[in-house]
């Protein structure tokens, strides 16, 4: 059921030449059902097209087919794919090599792993000129000079020095700039950007994408921009193509999609991206569910704080290298509410979380959990604390032992604390799996057989199995795509209502923070620069840093087009 | 970098010292002293002779004096006296080590070249079955015993074809055959580790970025994959010193070559403790030196190593 909807903007451009012309493209991996099933897509010179869809929708397959890098058993099983008139379906490896790097460039997803760790930045940048010899760039000196110019162009400071550095000496944002410089080095006609900023935090993301937009405009390069974030797509693209289950379900102008989504799936995406559920509503809903008609005015103040930190300070390193990772941070989280810590990478969010969890010991300050002073807990006492206070970590893939069954993973805390008989543990696990909306059959499965969202549900179930009342969620949703995020958010919400849980939520995704939080704390360079209710922070931020963070939050156009409902 | 290197050299010296100490102590665990053991090999020795010899070689001294005396001797190249040979240990070992170094050295070179050629061809060849055959070779090399292939080679080349002398005569074949056999055996773990490391490197996202730059598979392999993958292979090469020496003992016996293998056999059979002690120390030193070389090469291959040793990387930059 493919819906082809053409916007007026799209049809008027029909007379312009076509750069990429894909007709009825079908790609299959091995003997399974097609990953791409009849995709039609055209990209014109200079156009910025966003390709949006959840994981597994075929986004990556489509981009890999265009650049001829389908992995493993993947192959084109039908349809046509031409680039500037050249047939790419039947192109030989040698023909593809002449196109790659010169006419089609790639900006990859994960800057951390996309540069050769044992070669210098200079070597990898100038390599493009050695692979595709350029008349005016024969000598090594001219190549290095051009590489430095490119780095300068993408806003990398001290370019000459950077050329001699290795990737591990650069931050994620800088690495992505290097990769962008590399992709733009020979001014390609088409640039494929595969979730280019999903590994970066919002402020870095914004700066990197600004460079990207500027370069694309200057060189007249067409961009195919892959993302699972509709908000990001609306900020940077002129056209949005929505992919679901290997088919294009909607392909229209940005404004048309944002204001009037046609396909069910697009509507979901727009809702998920633009949705605003003020926390006050949640509180009211929760109170209503609990049978309380009128919220007491100072309700929050009456609640016992689940977590309270005071003057928390942690210094890493000594002497000149000493760095205050957490600097005099104080806040209090009332039981049954959600407190979010936001800030750039390295601002001290995760260190604060580890101090609360007692995985690190503070230099100065106190931590109280459920009224108990836990500042100096050790050994046995700490283990008891962890019955009450649990962590759900960022990456569900590595937080679950791949060789253990889900049942074993969830019941492991019970085993460790020798709680209950075998039958009781089994019953408890079944109850928890149900609570996190997982079907009973997953109990026997291994983590690899589950989707990312399911794995994160398992991690949540494990955190709850000992009856924890407070959960620290460290970037717990970052690895999930938008729709799965929305589902897990719903689950967290329901659990909070049913069990009265307290969440400390750490994220760089302000969009999620806005949905889940009651209160928000903004961290910068180890200090808590501002904290307040979610509406105070989002509607009237006082601090300059908070305003900058909010401005970097993608989806400005979307918010403008779809006012709060 | 200088601090990293100094640290590694210091560690190496400590390991050699520890190896020496362990050998010295384990000799003390034997029910008797080296002189008595040596003289008891044939018949019950005359106590007067034993006492005289003990006094001559210093085995009548208190343990700590013996230990320190022998330790001090090491610094001036005095490893003691090889009782079974009537020579000093240094003379005894020095007399045959050249032959072993020739065999082991060439075998090592052959092993390294062989494993790199195998792995490079297997990684770049497009025909699937050729690749499968090449990947199956290292396990085959390591599972076929050297002495067995050695005996077959002798049987065929010397007795049936008559192209090679049974005893080493300095001819091309008489060195090449043992070198190839020993080298193939030693190449097996190196090639296996390389295969594994290369497979892991190929799975990294940066390889796709290189392809997207238009790099050829040959360039990707030689300019990037190899440099990323050799570090673990280097570690195995250093460990291969053990296999090389053990293999030398067998190979030398099969091909009737003189060398360390021969005197290891002799020293052990004759229960010549000082000689065995010297051999153990030489082996330990060879291990340590090779590992030291690998450790010093490592930062040149992978700049992240220095970062992982922040104290060692220090403020030299």
PDB file of C-alpha atoms in Angstrom, chain A residues 86-245:
ATOM      1  CA  UNK A  86      25.111   6.209 -15.525  1.00  0.00           C
ATOM      2  CA  UNK A  87      23.630   2.827 -14.669  1.00  0.00           C
ATOM      3  CA  UNK A  88      24.845   1.887 -11.180  1.00  0.00           C
ATOM      4  CA  UNK A  89      23.059  -1.440 -10.838  1.00  0.00           C
ATOM      5  CA  UNK A  90      25.361  -3.133 -13.322  1.00  0.00           C
ATOM      6  CA  UNK A  91      28.404  -0.944 -12.709  1.00  0.00           C
ATOM      7  CA  UNK A  92      31.686  -2.822 -12.226  1.00  0.00           C
ATOM      8  CA  UNK A  93      33.760  -2.314  -9.100  1.00  0.00           C
ATOM      9  CA  UNK A  94      36.239  -0.219 -11.086  1.00  0.00           C
ATOM     10  CA  UNK A  95      33.450   1.993 -12.457  1.00  0.00           C
ATOM     11  CA  UNK A  96      32.051   2.447  -8.967  1.00  0.00           C
ATOM     12  CA  UNK A  97      35.476   3.401  -7.646  1.00  0.00           C
ATOM     13  CA  UNK A  98      35.659   6.244 -10.150  1.00  0.00           C
ATOM     14  CA  UNK A  99      32.316   7.587  -8.914  1.00  0.00           C
ATOM     15  CA  UNK A 100      32.944   7.156  -5.192  1.00  0.00           C
ATOM     16  CA  UNK A 101      34.787  10.021  -3.585  1.00  0.00           C
ATOM     17  CA  UNK A 102      34.701  12.138  -6.718  1.00  0.00           C
ATOM     18  CA  UNK A 103      31.011  12.350  -7.573  1.00  0.00           C
ATOM     19  CA  UNK A 104      29.321  10.671  -4.595  1.00  0.00           C
ATOM     20  CA  UNK A 105      30.602  11.317  -1.092  1.00  0.00           C
ATOM     21  CA  UNK A 106      29.657   9.693   2.185  1.00  0.00           C
ATOM     22  CA  UNK A 107      29.442  11.168   5.659  1.00  0.00           C
ATOM     23  CA  UNK A 108      29.066   8.178   7.949  1.00  0.00           C
ATOM     24  CA  UNK A 109      26.998   7.602  11.037  1.00  0.00           C
ATOM     25  CA  UNK A 110      29.569   7.004  13.731  1.00  0.00           C
ATOM     26  CA  UNK A 111      32.479   9.463  13.597  1.00  0.00           C
ATOM     27  CA  UNK A 112      34.210   7.604  16.418  1.00  0.00           C
ATOM     28  CA  UNK A 113      34.800   4.479  14.355  1.00  0.00           C
ATOM     29  CA  UNK A 114      34.848   5.932  10.865  1.00  0.00           C
ATOM     30  CA  UNK A 115      38.462   7.069  10.763  1.00  0.00           C
ATOM     31  CA  UNK A 116      41.391   4.671  10.646  1.00  0.00           C
ATOM     32  CA  UNK A 117      42.732   4.845  14.219  1.00  0.00           C
ATOM     33  CA  UNK A 118      46.358   4.245  13.235  1.00  0.00           C
ATOM     34  CA  UNK A 119      46.697   6.868  10.473  1.00  0.00           C
ATOM     35  CA  UNK A 120      46.986  10.606  10.951  1.00  0.00           C
ATOM     36  CA  UNK A 121      44.188  12.964   9.985  1.00  0.00           C
ATOM     37  CA  UNK A 122      46.486  14.405   7.299  1.00  0.00           C
ATOM     38  CA  UNK A 123      47.181  10.985   5.805  1.00  0.00           C
ATOM     39  CA  UNK A 124      43.488  10.156   5.611  1.00  0.00           C
ATOM     40  CA  UNK A 125      42.469  13.515   4.148  1.00  0.00           C
ATOM     41  CA  UNK A 126      45.176  13.596   1.488  1.00  0.00           C
ATOM     42  CA  UNK A 127      44.491   9.966   0.644  1.00  0.00           C
ATOM     43  CA  UNK A 128      41.526  11.190  -1.390  1.00  0.00           C
ATOM     44  CA  UNK A 129      43.967  13.026  -3.677  1.00  0.00           C
ATOM     45  CA  UNK A 130      46.157   9.957  -4.005  1.00  0.00           C
ATOM     46  CA  UNK A 131      43.198   7.729  -4.879  1.00  0.00           C
ATOM     47  CA  UNK A 132      41.861  10.263  -7.373  1.00  0.00           C
ATOM     48  CA  UNK A 133      44.930  12.145  -8.647  1.00  0.00           C
ATOM     49  CA  UNK A 134      44.257  15.840  -9.245  1.00  0.00           C
ATOM     50  CA  UNK A 135      46.256  17.913 -11.710  1.00  0.00           C
ATOM     51  CA  UNK A 136      47.023  20.751  -9.347  1.00  0.00           C
ATOM     52  CA  UNK A 137      47.588  18.499  -6.334  1.00  0.00           C
ATOM     53  CA  UNK A 138      50.541  16.341  -7.340  1.00  0.00           C
ATOM     54  CA  UNK A 139      53.048  17.199  -4.628  1.00  0.00           C
ATOM     55  CA  UNK A 140      52.663  16.130  -1.049  1.00  0.00           C
ATOM     56  CA  UNK A 141      52.960  19.765   0.094  1.00  0.00           C
ATOM     57  CA  UNK A 142      50.088  20.933  -2.106  1.00  0.00           C
ATOM     58  CA  UNK A 143      47.944  18.027  -0.894  1.00  0.00           C
ATOM     59  CA  UNK A 144      48.620  18.875   2.747  1.00  0.00           C
ATOM     60  CA  UNK A 145      47.926  22.548   2.100  1.00  0.00           C
ATOM     61  CA  UNK A 146      44.610  21.668   0.485  1.00  0.00           C
ATOM     62  CA  UNK A 147      43.769  19.350   3.393  1.00  0.00           C
ATOM     63  CA  UNK A 148      44.478  22.177   5.845  1.00  0.00           C
ATOM     64  CA  UNK A 149      42.291  24.507   3.778  1.00  0.00           C
ATOM     65  CA  UNK A 150      39.461  21.951   3.900  1.00  0.00           C
ATOM     66  CA  UNK A 151      39.770  21.590   7.672  1.00  0.00           C
ATOM     67  CA  UNK A 152      39.640  25.350   8.002  1.00  0.00           C
ATOM     68  CA  UNK A 153      36.539  25.374   5.807  1.00  0.00           C
ATOM     69  CA  UNK A 154      34.669  23.003   8.123  1.00  0.00           C
ATOM     70  CA  UNK A 155      35.672  25.066  11.153  1.00  0.00           C
ATOM     71  CA  UNK A 156      38.446  22.941  12.618  1.00  0.00           C
ATOM     72  CA  UNK A 157      40.827  25.117  14.605  1.00  0.00           C
ATOM     73  CA  UNK A 158      44.637  24.890  14.139  1.00  0.00           C
ATOM     74  CA  UNK A 159      44.305  22.849  10.908  1.00  0.00           C
ATOM     75  CA  UNK A 160      48.068  22.370  10.305  1.00  0.00           C
ATOM     76  CA  UNK A 161      48.469  20.869  13.751  1.00  0.00           C
ATOM     77  CA  UNK A 162      45.377  18.685  13.348  1.00  0.00           C
ATOM     78  CA  UNK A 163      46.845  17.102  10.234  1.00  0.00           C
ATOM     79  CA  UNK A 164      49.558  15.521  12.359  1.00  0.00           C
ATOM     80  CA  UNK A 165      47.104  14.267  14.979  1.00  0.00           C
ATOM     81  CA  UNK A 166      45.503  10.864  15.233  1.00  0.00           C
ATOM     82  CA  UNK A 167      41.718  10.355  15.425  1.00  0.00           C
ATOM     83  CA  UNK A 168      41.756   9.480  19.129  1.00  0.00           C
ATOM     84  CA  UNK A 169      43.159  12.923  19.894  1.00  0.00           C
ATOM     85  CA  UNK A 170      40.036  14.598  18.466  1.00  0.00           C
ATOM     86  CA  UNK A 171      36.541  14.940  19.936  1.00  0.00           C
ATOM     87  CA  UNK A 172      33.533  13.353  18.243  1.00  0.00           C
ATOM     88  CA  UNK A 173      32.421  16.665  16.743  1.00  0.00           C
ATOM     89  CA  UNK A 174      35.878  17.348  15.318  1.00  0.00           C
ATOM     90  CA  UNK A 175      36.094  13.846  13.871  1.00  0.00           C
ATOM     91  CA  UNK A 176      32.771  14.373  12.127  1.00  0.00           C
ATOM     92  CA  UNK A 177      34.063  17.666  10.698  1.00  0.00           C
ATOM     93  CA  UNK A 178      37.124  15.843   9.389  1.00  0.00           C
ATOM     94  CA  UNK A 179      34.841  13.292   7.756  1.00  0.00           C
ATOM     95  CA  UNK A 180      32.750  16.068   6.240  1.00  0.00           C
ATOM     96  CA  UNK A 181      35.907  17.741   4.911  1.00  0.00           C
ATOM     97  CA  UNK A 182      36.918  14.406   3.424  1.00  0.00           C
ATOM     98  CA  UNK A 183      33.547  13.893   1.763  1.00  0.00           C
ATOM     99  CA  UNK A 184      33.557  17.429   0.305  1.00  0.00           C
ATOM    100  CA  UNK A 185      37.232  17.291  -0.728  1.00  0.00           C
ATOM    101  CA  UNK A 186      36.545  16.695  -4.415  1.00  0.00           C
ATOM    102  CA  UNK A 187      33.236  18.608  -4.504  1.00  0.00           C
ATOM    103  CA  UNK A 188      30.953  15.660  -5.216  1.00  0.00           C
ATOM    104  CA  UNK A 189      27.585  16.095  -6.924  1.00  0.00           C
ATOM    105  CA  UNK A 190      25.857  13.990  -4.310  1.00  0.00           C
ATOM    106  CA  UNK A 191      26.563  13.601  -0.641  1.00  0.00           C
ATOM    107  CA  UNK A 192      25.047  10.804   1.354  1.00  0.00           C
ATOM    108  CA  UNK A 193      24.909  11.622   5.053  1.00  0.00           C
ATOM    109  CA  UNK A 194      23.896   8.564   7.053  1.00  0.00           C
ATOM    110  CA  UNK A 195      22.658   9.807  10.441  1.00  0.00           C
ATOM    111  CA  UNK A 196      25.708  12.064  10.510  1.00  0.00           C
ATOM    112  CA  UNK A 197      25.112  13.467  13.967  1.00  0.00           C
ATOM    113  CA  UNK A 198      23.358  10.714  15.893  1.00  0.00           C
ATOM    114  CA  UNK A 199      26.500  10.169  17.957  1.00  0.00           C
ATOM    115  CA  UNK A 200      26.894  13.839  18.868  1.00  0.00           C
ATOM    116  CA  UNK A 201      25.167  15.943  21.487  1.00  0.00           C
ATOM    117  CA  UNK A 202      22.743  18.667  20.445  1.00  0.00           C
ATOM    118  CA  UNK A 203      24.988  21.707  20.502  1.00  0.00           C
ATOM    119  CA  UNK A 204      27.759  19.926  18.600  1.00  0.00           C
ATOM    120  CA  UNK A 205      25.135  18.484  16.274  1.00  0.00           C
ATOM    121  CA  UNK A 206      23.864  21.944  15.491  1.00  0.00           C
ATOM    122  CA  UNK A 207      27.321  23.341  14.738  1.00  0.00           C
ATOM    123  CA  UNK A 208      28.250  20.355  12.573  1.00  0.00           C
ATOM    124  CA  UNK A 209      25.027  20.509  10.605  1.00  0.00           C
ATOM    125  CA  UNK A 210      25.439  24.256  10.043  1.00  0.00           C
ATOM    126  CA  UNK A 211      28.809  23.570   8.433  1.00  0.00           C
ATOM    127  CA  UNK A 212      27.172  20.882   6.399  1.00  0.00           C
ATOM    128  CA  UNK A 213      24.333  23.107   5.184  1.00  0.00           C
ATOM    129  CA  UNK A 214      26.749  25.897   4.303  1.00  0.00           C
ATOM    130  CA  UNK A 215      29.084  23.647   2.297  1.00  0.00           C
ATOM    131  CA  UNK A 216      26.237  22.002   0.447  1.00  0.00           C
ATOM    132  CA  UNK A 217      24.949  25.445  -0.574  1.00  0.00           C
ATOM    133  CA  UNK A 218      28.373  26.732  -1.605  1.00  0.00           C
ATOM    134  CA  UNK A 219      29.277  23.735  -3.750  1.00  0.00           C
ATOM    135  CA  UNK A 220      25.782  23.091  -5.113  1.00  0.00           C
ATOM    136  CA  UNK A 221      25.999  19.529  -3.857  1.00  0.00           C
ATOM    137  CA  UNK A 222      22.824  17.494  -3.580  1.00  0.00           C
ATOM    138  CA  UNK A 223      22.428  15.860  -0.179  1.00  0.00           C
ATOM    139  CA  UNK A 224      20.623  12.705   0.805  1.00  0.00           C
ATOM    140  CA  UNK A 225      20.331  13.079   4.543  1.00  0.00           C
ATOM    141  CA  UNK A 226      19.347   9.977   6.482  1.00  0.00           C
ATOM    142  CA  UNK A 227      17.835  10.354   9.928  1.00  0.00           C
ATOM    143  CA  UNK A 228      15.276   8.819  12.211  1.00  0.00           C
ATOM    144  CA  UNK A 229      14.562  12.213  13.669  1.00  0.00           C
ATOM    145  CA  UNK A 230      11.824  14.071  11.836  1.00  0.00           C
ATOM    146  CA  UNK A 231      12.561  17.247  13.773  1.00  0.00           C
ATOM    147  CA  UNK A 232      16.131  17.237  12.471  1.00  0.00           C
ATOM    148  CA  UNK A 233      14.937  16.499   8.959  1.00  0.00           C
ATOM    149  CA  UNK A 234      12.593  19.472   8.902  1.00  0.00           C
ATOM    150  CA  UNK A 235      15.390  21.798  10.001  1.00  0.00           C
ATOM    151  CA  UNK A 236      17.789  20.862   7.254  1.00  0.00           C
ATOM    152  CA  UNK A 237      15.987  19.402   4.244  1.00  0.00           C
ATOM    153  CA  UNK A 238      13.742  20.828   1.559  1.00  0.00           C
ATOM    154  CA  UNK A 239      12.027  17.527   0.912  1.00  0.00           C
ATOM    155  CA  UNK A 240      11.260  14.582   3.154  1.00  0.00           C
ATOM    156  CA  UNK A 241      11.008  10.996   2.013  1.00  0.00           C
ATOM    157  CA  UNK A 242       9.461   8.619   4.512  1.00  0.00           C
ATOM    158  CA  UNK A 243      10.425   4.992   4.301  1.00  0.00           C
ATOM    159  CA  UNK A 244       8.617   2.146   6.021  1.00  0.00           C
ATOM    160  CA  UNK A 245       9.199  -1.565   5.578  1.00  0.00           C
TER     161      UNK A 245
END
